Structure formats: structure tokens, C-alpha cells
């Protein structure tokens, strides 16, 4: 399948890499891009050989937000009744294999929200995160007011959403938004290293870990712990659990078959 607004490739036939590709617009997220991104994610997710996905942008911008030019003339009826903007932003939530955001440059507005929808964020040292929607007379609309406080706490989320300021990669790491910061020229090497490491484990265990960690952000602690326990027990029904533990006991590398 050929795409207009993204490019895709695989690494070592195991990692699906999606590059947002509207460099002149700093990867502003228009409807076409979001449709293509959703399709590429779904295709990689359905591909047995793929164990992990990476979403990245350009050096200057992961994504500078939703396309303001496209949104500028929308009416309430357009966005509510016709569901413009919202359509196609939720696809990523249905993806079951791990998705890593490799962020360099601007990750603003919908760009920051897209990165936060990924399972974790690896940032280049030039990354800048923010929710500047307040400057446009709107508020974050793709989960920013919900995911950001869960990631960085109320005070910093309020600061970012109310002032519209950007935070750099160091501050983002300190606040817990990103898992690691690496030099710009090492961003893809480091991210692909993490992705390939994940691909080396049981796909079923990785999917279960993702599902269970995500559960921590829904419901109560007791419900979450019970959910984790059910998945933990269920993994003893997999061949991969037998393989992983046998490999450890016999001091050999595990060879997971994702079964
Ligand atoms: N949309 C459209 N074009 C954009 C853009 C954007 N978000 N960001 C940058 N561009 C374009 C610029 O217009 C410029 O185009 P030309 O003038 O060259 O044609 C080109 O990219 C280069 O930008 P600059 O010349 O401005 O570059 P600078 O380095 O000077 O500044 C910047 C970079 C990132 C600081 C600046 O471009 C900027 O402030 N951009 C806007 C950032 C922003 O406000 N982002 C939030 C947008 S609102 C929802 C889903 C999503 C959303 C809402 C709801 N639902 C599911 C309901 C999301 C909303 C948003 O993201």
C-alpha cells in the first residue's frame, strides 16, 4: 500500500516503523495523515512477524499538532455532528502490540497527544513538548487534559495547558513524560534497540504487559491488581512461559514462538 502523508518500513522484519511525512508543515496532523497512520498501525498489528511498532517524525518535528489551517473554518456542527477531527484519532488505542514514540523536535498539541497515546516515549535531546491550544482559543481535544496529568501530575499539566509553554526533553524526562532522552543522532538507534528487545520476548507476554499497565489508568487499584493476576495466571497456559522458564533453568537463550 502506498501512502501520501507517512512512510513505512520494517526493521529486521520485526519492527514496523511509521514516519510522519509532512515536513514542510512540521508534520501537522491532517485527516488524511490520521487515516493513513491508523491503517499502517492496524496492518502492522495484524502482521504475525511484527512484534513492535515505532512512530517517528522529522528532526525538526515529531508533529506540531493538528492541522490548524484545516480546522480554522470548522463550525460546531462540523466537529460535533460530522465528527471531523475526532474520527480516526482513536485507532491507535485499539492497537494491541507495543508502540513506541521516537520524538525529536516539536511534539505540540495533537502531536504531544499522539506521542502520549503510544506506550512509551523516547525523546531526542532537541524534543519540545507542549499543549499550546490555549493560544488558539481551544483546549486539548485528543486526551491532553487527561493523559498529561496522569503522566506529569496536576501542577505541571495545568502549567502547560494554561500557559501554552513548551517543555524541553530534560524537563519532560524529569516529569515522567518520557522514558529516556538520547542524543538526536542516536534516537532511532536507541528506539530500534528497545523495539528489537521487545520483539525478542513472547509477543503474548508483551501484549499482556501492555494491556495490564494500561489498566492502571482505568478503575481502582484493586481492580487493576485483579486484572493483572488474571493475565499472569493465563500466561501459564502459553508455550512461551514454558520456554522462558526452561531456558532460564537450563542456562540457555529462550526461543519464543509467540504461542
Ligand atoms: N498546523 C498547520 N500548519 C502548521 C502547524 C499546525 N499545527 N504548525 C506549523 N505549521 C506550518 C506553519 O504554518 C509553516 O507553514 P508555512 O508558513 O511555511 O506554509 C510551517 O509549518 C513551518 O512553521 P513555522 O514557520 O511556524 O516554524 P517555526 O520554527 O517558526 O515555529 C512552531 C514552529 C511549532 C513553534 C510553530 O509552527 C507553531 O507554533 N505551530 C503551531 C503549534 C500549535 O499551536 N499546535 C496545536 C494545534 S491544535 C482532536 C485531535 C487533535 C486535536 C484536537 C482535537 N480530537 C480527536 C477531537 C489537536 C489540536 C491541535 O493540535
Short mmCIF file of C-alpha atoms and ligand atoms in Angstrom, two decimals:
data_model
loop_
_atom_site.label_atom_id
_atom_site.label_comp_id
_atom_site.label_asym_id
_atom_site.label_seq_id
_atom_site.Cartn_x
_atom_site.Cartn_y
_atom_site.Cartn_z
CA UNK A 1 0.00 0.00 0.00
CA UNK A 2 1.36 3.46 -0.85
CA UNK A 3 0.87 6.44 1.41
CA UNK A 4 0.86 10.20 0.84
CA UNK A 5 1.45 11.55 4.34
CA UNK A 6 3.52 8.83 6.01
CA UNK A 7 6.25 6.40 5.02
CA UNK A 8 6.55 2.91 6.43
CA UNK A 9 9.29 0.30 6.57
CA UNK A 10 10.26 -2.66 8.69
CA UNK A 11 13.48 -3.21 10.63
CA UNK A 12 14.88 -6.74 10.78
CA UNK A 13 11.43 -7.87 9.52
CA UNK A 14 10.18 -7.43 13.09
CA UNK A 15 9.67 -3.76 13.85
CA UNK A 16 7.13 -1.71 11.93
CA UNK A 17 8.38 1.87 11.58
CA UNK A 18 5.97 4.65 10.63
CA UNK A 19 7.43 8.06 9.77
CA UNK A 20 5.10 11.05 9.69
CA UNK A 21 5.91 12.78 6.44
CA UNK A 22 4.62 16.33 6.02
CA UNK A 23 7.96 18.00 6.78
CA UNK A 24 7.04 21.41 5.30
CA UNK A 25 4.06 21.64 7.68
CA UNK A 26 6.09 20.26 10.61
CA UNK A 27 4.02 17.06 10.31
CA UNK A 28 0.77 18.84 11.14
CA UNK A 29 -1.77 16.07 11.54
CA UNK A 30 -4.46 16.38 8.89
CA UNK A 31 -7.32 13.94 8.36
CA UNK A 32 -5.55 12.09 5.56
CA UNK A 33 -2.46 11.54 7.70
CA UNK A 34 -4.52 10.21 10.59
CA UNK A 35 -6.35 7.76 8.29
CA UNK A 36 -3.05 6.52 6.89
CA UNK A 37 -1.45 6.26 10.33
CA UNK A 38 -4.39 4.21 11.60
CA UNK A 39 -4.25 1.90 8.57
CA UNK A 40 -0.50 1.36 8.88
CA UNK A 41 -0.79 0.60 12.60
CA UNK A 42 -3.62 -1.86 12.01
CA UNK A 43 -1.68 -3.61 9.23
CA UNK A 44 1.45 -3.96 11.37
CA UNK A 45 -0.63 -5.11 14.34
CA UNK A 46 -2.20 -7.85 12.22
CA UNK A 47 1.16 -8.97 10.82
CA UNK A 48 2.38 -12.04 12.75
CA UNK A 49 6.02 -11.21 12.07
CA UNK A 50 5.81 -7.74 13.63
CA UNK A 51 6.39 -7.55 17.38
CA UNK A 52 6.58 -3.81 17.97
CA UNK A 53 5.90 -0.53 16.18
CA UNK A 54 7.64 2.84 16.20
CA UNK A 55 6.09 6.17 15.26
CA UNK A 56 8.53 8.96 14.47
CA UNK A 57 8.70 12.27 12.61
CA UNK A 58 11.46 14.51 11.30
CA UNK A 59 14.40 16.03 13.16
CA UNK A 60 12.55 19.33 13.45
CA UNK A 61 9.12 17.99 14.34
CA UNK A 62 7.51 14.82 15.56
CA UNK A 63 4.26 16.70 14.91
CA UNK A 64 3.36 20.36 15.57
CA UNK A 65 -0.26 19.44 16.24
CA UNK A 66 -3.46 19.00 14.32
CA UNK A 67 -3.59 20.97 11.06
CA UNK A 68 -4.69 24.45 12.15
CA UNK A 69 -5.39 25.56 8.58
CA UNK A 70 -7.87 22.71 8.13
CA UNK A 71 -9.53 23.36 11.50
CA UNK A 72 -9.71 27.14 11.20
CA UNK A 73 -13.10 27.32 9.45
CA UNK A 74 -14.83 24.38 11.15
CA UNK A 75 -18.14 25.15 12.85
CA UNK A 76 -19.55 23.41 15.92
CA UNK A 77 -21.78 21.38 13.57
CA UNK A 78 -18.75 20.21 11.57
CA UNK A 79 -16.81 19.00 14.56
CA UNK A 80 -19.76 17.64 16.56
CA UNK A 81 -22.27 16.34 14.02
CA UNK A 82 -19.80 15.27 11.33
CA UNK A 83 -17.21 14.23 13.86
CA UNK A 84 -14.40 15.97 11.93
CA UNK A 85 -11.12 15.81 13.84
CA UNK A 86 -12.26 13.07 16.24
CA UNK A 87 -12.63 10.45 13.53
CA UNK A 88 -9.50 8.32 13.12
CA UNK A 89 -7.74 9.61 16.24
CA UNK A 90 -8.84 6.64 18.32
CA UNK A 91 -7.41 3.86 16.12
CA UNK A 92 -4.13 3.78 18.00
CA UNK A 93 -5.97 2.84 21.20
CA UNK A 94 -7.07 -0.43 19.58
CA UNK A 95 -3.50 -1.48 18.72
CA UNK A 96 -2.50 -4.44 20.89
CA UNK A 97 1.22 -4.74 20.21
CA UNK A 98 3.61 -2.20 21.78
CA UNK A 99 4.00 1.17 20.05
CA UNK A 100 6.97 3.45 20.85
CA UNK A 101 7.06 7.16 20.01
CA UNK A 102 10.52 8.32 18.91
CA UNK A 103 10.26 12.08 19.31
CA UNK A 104 12.62 14.73 18.00
CA UNK A 105 11.77 18.40 17.67
CA UNK A 106 8.26 19.71 18.29
CA UNK A 107 5.57 17.49 19.79
CA UNK A 108 2.83 20.04 20.31
CA UNK A 109 -0.91 19.86 20.75
CA UNK A 110 -2.16 16.78 18.90
CA UNK A 111 1.49 15.84 18.34
CA UNK A 112 2.09 15.65 22.08
CA UNK A 113 -1.21 13.79 22.47
CA UNK A 114 -0.26 11.30 19.77
CA UNK A 115 3.06 10.66 21.49
CA UNK A 116 1.22 10.13 24.78
CA UNK A 117 -1.12 7.60 23.12
CA UNK A 118 1.96 5.49 22.36
CA UNK A 119 3.10 3.06 25.05
CA UNK A 120 6.24 5.00 25.86
CA UNK A 121 8.21 7.92 24.53
CA UNK A 122 11.91 8.05 23.77
CA UNK A 123 12.95 11.66 23.21
CA UNK A 124 15.88 13.20 21.39
CA UNK A 125 17.64 15.95 23.29
CA UNK A 126 16.08 18.58 20.97
CA UNK A 127 12.49 17.47 21.71
CA UNK A 128 9.95 20.04 22.88
CA UNK A 129 6.58 19.08 24.28
CA UNK A 130 3.56 21.28 24.85
CA UNK A 131 -0.18 21.77 24.72
CA UNK A 132 -0.42 25.25 23.19
CA UNK A 133 -4.12 25.03 22.22
CA UNK A 134 -4.98 27.79 24.69
CA UNK A 135 -3.25 30.21 22.32
CA UNK A 136 -5.77 29.24 19.63
CA UNK A 137 -8.83 29.71 21.80
CA UNK A 138 -9.38 25.99 22.34
CA UNK A 139 -8.24 23.28 24.75
CA UNK A 140 -6.50 19.96 24.07
CA UNK A 141 -9.01 17.62 22.41
CA UNK A 142 -7.22 14.31 21.93
CA UNK A 143 -6.71 13.37 25.55
CA UNK A 144 -4.16 16.02 26.55
CA UNK A 145 -6.03 17.17 29.63
CA UNK A 146 -6.37 13.53 30.75
CA UNK A 147 -3.13 11.80 29.79
CA UNK A 148 -0.78 14.68 30.60
CA UNK A 149 -1.80 14.97 34.30
CA UNK A 150 -1.55 11.19 34.63
CA UNK A 151 1.99 11.39 33.24
CA UNK A 152 3.36 14.54 34.89
CA UNK A 153 0.91 15.38 37.69
CA UNK A 154 -1.68 18.13 38.02
CA UNK A 155 0.59 21.11 38.59
CA UNK A 156 2.79 20.73 35.53
CA UNK A 157 -0.16 19.67 33.34
CA UNK A 158 -2.05 22.79 34.40
CA UNK A 159 1.06 24.91 33.81
CA UNK A 160 1.45 23.55 30.26
CA UNK A 161 -2.26 23.64 29.35
CA UNK A 162 -2.86 27.12 30.80
CA UNK A 163 0.32 28.92 29.70
CA UNK A 164 0.83 27.04 26.44
CA UNK A 165 4.57 26.97 27.10
CA UNK A 166 6.84 24.21 25.83
CA UNK A 167 8.96 21.95 28.00
CA UNK A 168 12.25 20.57 26.78
CA UNK A 169 13.35 16.94 26.82
CA UNK A 170 15.19 17.22 30.13
CA UNK A 171 12.14 18.64 31.89
CA UNK A 172 9.91 16.04 30.19
CA UNK A 173 12.10 13.21 31.44
CA UNK A 174 12.26 14.67 34.94
CA UNK A 175 8.46 14.97 34.93
CA UNK A 176 7.98 11.37 33.79
CA UNK A 177 6.51 12.09 30.36
CA UNK A 178 9.36 10.39 28.51
CA UNK A 179 11.17 7.22 29.45
CA UNK A 180 14.61 8.26 28.18
CA UNK A 181 16.39 11.15 26.50
CA UNK A 182 19.10 10.40 23.96
CA UNK A 183 21.30 12.48 21.63
CA UNK A 184 19.41 13.36 18.45
CA UNK A 185 21.72 11.30 16.25
CA UNK A 186 21.12 8.23 18.42
CA UNK A 187 17.32 8.50 18.55
CA UNK A 188 16.45 5.80 16.03
CA UNK A 189 19.32 3.50 17.07
CA UNK A 190 18.17 3.62 20.69
CA UNK A 191 14.48 3.28 19.84
CA UNK A 192 15.01 0.39 17.45
CA UNK A 193 17.22 -1.28 20.07
CA UNK A 194 14.33 -1.11 22.54
CA UNK A 195 11.84 -2.28 19.90
CA UNK A 196 14.01 -5.24 18.88
CA UNK A 197 14.47 -6.18 22.52
CA UNK A 198 10.69 -6.29 22.91
CA UNK A 199 10.41 -8.37 19.71
CA UNK A 200 12.77 -10.92 21.25
CA UNK A 201 10.28 -11.68 24.03
CA UNK A 202 7.00 -13.54 23.88
CA UNK A 203 4.54 -11.47 21.84
CA UNK A 204 1.75 -12.72 24.07
CA UNK A 205 3.58 -11.61 27.23
CA UNK A 206 4.35 -8.21 25.70
CA UNK A 207 0.71 -7.71 24.71
CA UNK A 208 -0.42 -8.77 28.19
CA UNK A 209 2.07 -6.40 29.86
CA UNK A 210 0.78 -3.53 27.71
CA UNK A 211 -2.84 -4.36 28.46
CA UNK A 212 -2.17 -4.65 32.17
CA UNK A 213 -0.14 -1.43 32.52
CA UNK A 214 -2.86 0.43 30.59
CA UNK A 215 -5.37 -0.95 33.06
CA UNK A 216 -3.57 1.00 35.79
CA UNK A 217 -5.07 4.15 34.30
CA UNK A 218 -8.65 2.84 34.46
CA UNK A 219 -10.58 1.94 37.57
CA UNK A 220 -9.35 1.15 41.05
CA UNK A 221 -6.07 -0.32 42.27
CA UNK A 222 -7.89 -3.44 43.48
CA UNK A 223 -9.49 -3.95 40.05
CA UNK A 224 -6.16 -3.39 38.35
CA UNK A 225 -4.32 -5.85 40.57
CA UNK A 226 -7.05 -8.45 39.97
CA UNK A 227 -6.83 -7.87 36.21
CA UNK A 228 -3.05 -8.30 36.35
CA UNK A 229 -3.44 -11.52 38.35
CA UNK A 230 -5.84 -13.00 35.80
CA UNK A 231 -3.43 -12.23 32.95
CA UNK A 232 -0.49 -13.51 35.00
CA UNK A 233 -2.28 -16.81 35.61
CA UNK A 234 -3.36 -17.04 31.97
CA UNK A 235 0.23 -16.77 30.74
CA UNK A 236 0.93 -20.15 32.37
CA UNK A 237 -1.21 -21.59 29.57
CA UNK A 238 1.29 -20.43 26.94
CA UNK A 239 4.15 -22.39 25.42
CA UNK A 240 6.24 -19.21 25.76
CA UNK A 241 6.05 -19.37 29.57
CA UNK A 242 7.35 -22.96 29.48
CA UNK A 243 10.08 -21.95 27.06
CA UNK A 244 11.12 -18.84 29.00
CA UNK A 245 11.39 -20.62 32.33
CA UNK A 246 13.01 -23.76 30.88
CA UNK A 247 15.58 -21.57 29.14
CA UNK A 248 16.40 -19.82 32.40
CA UNK A 249 16.67 -23.07 34.38
CA UNK A 250 18.90 -24.64 31.71
CA UNK A 251 21.01 -21.51 31.23
CA UNK A 252 20.26 -21.08 27.52
CA UNK A 253 18.68 -18.29 25.46
CA UNK A 254 14.91 -18.51 25.15
CA UNK A 255 13.39 -19.07 21.72
CA UNK A 256 9.86 -17.73 21.94
CA UNK A 257 7.33 -18.89 19.35
CA UNK A 258 4.61 -16.44 20.40
CA UNK A 259 2.24 -19.25 21.31
N1 LIG B 1 -0.98 23.24 11.56
C1 LIG B 1 -0.74 23.65 10.31
N2 LIG B 1 0.46 24.14 9.88
C2 LIG B 1 1.45 24.21 10.79
C3 LIG B 1 1.27 23.81 12.13
C4 LIG B 1 -0.01 23.27 12.51
N3 LIG B 1 -0.26 22.80 13.75
N4 LIG B 1 2.44 24.01 12.78
C5 LIG B 1 3.29 24.52 11.90
N5 LIG B 1 2.70 24.66 10.69
C6 LIG B 1 3.29 25.16 9.46
C7 LIG B 1 3.44 26.68 9.52
O1 LIG B 1 2.24 27.32 9.17
C8 LIG B 1 4.52 26.90 8.49
O2 LIG B 1 3.92 26.81 7.20
P1 LIG B 1 4.37 27.87 6.04
O3 LIG B 1 4.11 29.22 6.60
O4 LIG B 1 5.83 27.59 5.82
O5 LIG B 1 3.50 27.48 4.88
C9 LIG B 1 5.41 25.68 8.64
O6 LIG B 1 4.61 24.70 9.30
C10 LIG B 1 6.63 25.96 9.49
O7 LIG B 1 6.17 26.54 10.71
P2 LIG B 1 6.81 27.89 11.31
O8 LIG B 1 7.29 28.78 10.22
O9 LIG B 1 5.82 28.43 12.27
O10 LIG B 1 8.09 27.31 12.07
P3 LIG B 1 8.78 27.88 13.37
O11 LIG B 1 10.01 27.05 13.54
O12 LIG B 1 8.92 29.36 13.31
O13 LIG B 1 7.76 27.56 14.57
C11 LIG B 1 6.26 26.11 15.83
C12 LIG B 1 7.50 26.22 14.89
C13 LIG B 1 5.93 24.64 16.03
C14 LIG B 1 6.59 26.75 17.18
C15 LIG B 1 5.07 26.89 15.19
O14 LIG B 1 4.92 26.43 13.84
C16 LIG B 1 3.79 26.68 15.92
O15 LIG B 1 3.52 27.30 16.95
N6 LIG B 1 2.90 25.81 15.36
C17 LIG B 1 1.57 25.61 15.90
C18 LIG B 1 1.61 24.73 17.11
C19 LIG B 1 0.22 24.51 17.70
O16 LIG B 1 -0.47 25.50 18.05
N7 LIG B 1 -0.18 23.25 17.80
C20 LIG B 1 -1.50 22.93 18.34
C21 LIG B 1 -2.52 22.88 17.24
S1 LIG B 1 -4.16 22.49 17.84
C22 LIG B 1 -8.70 16.23 18.47
C23 LIG B 1 -7.49 15.78 17.97
C24 LIG B 1 -6.42 16.64 17.93
C25 LIG B 1 -6.56 17.95 18.32
C26 LIG B 1 -7.77 18.39 18.83
C27 LIG B 1 -8.85 17.53 18.89
N8 LIG B 1 -9.81 15.35 18.55
C28 LIG B 1 -9.58 13.90 18.38
C29 LIG B 1 -11.10 15.80 18.95
C30 LIG B 1 -5.37 18.79 18.24
C31 LIG B 1 -5.37 20.12 18.19
C32 LIG B 1 -4.09 20.79 17.97
O17 LIG B 1 -3.06 20.19 17.85
#
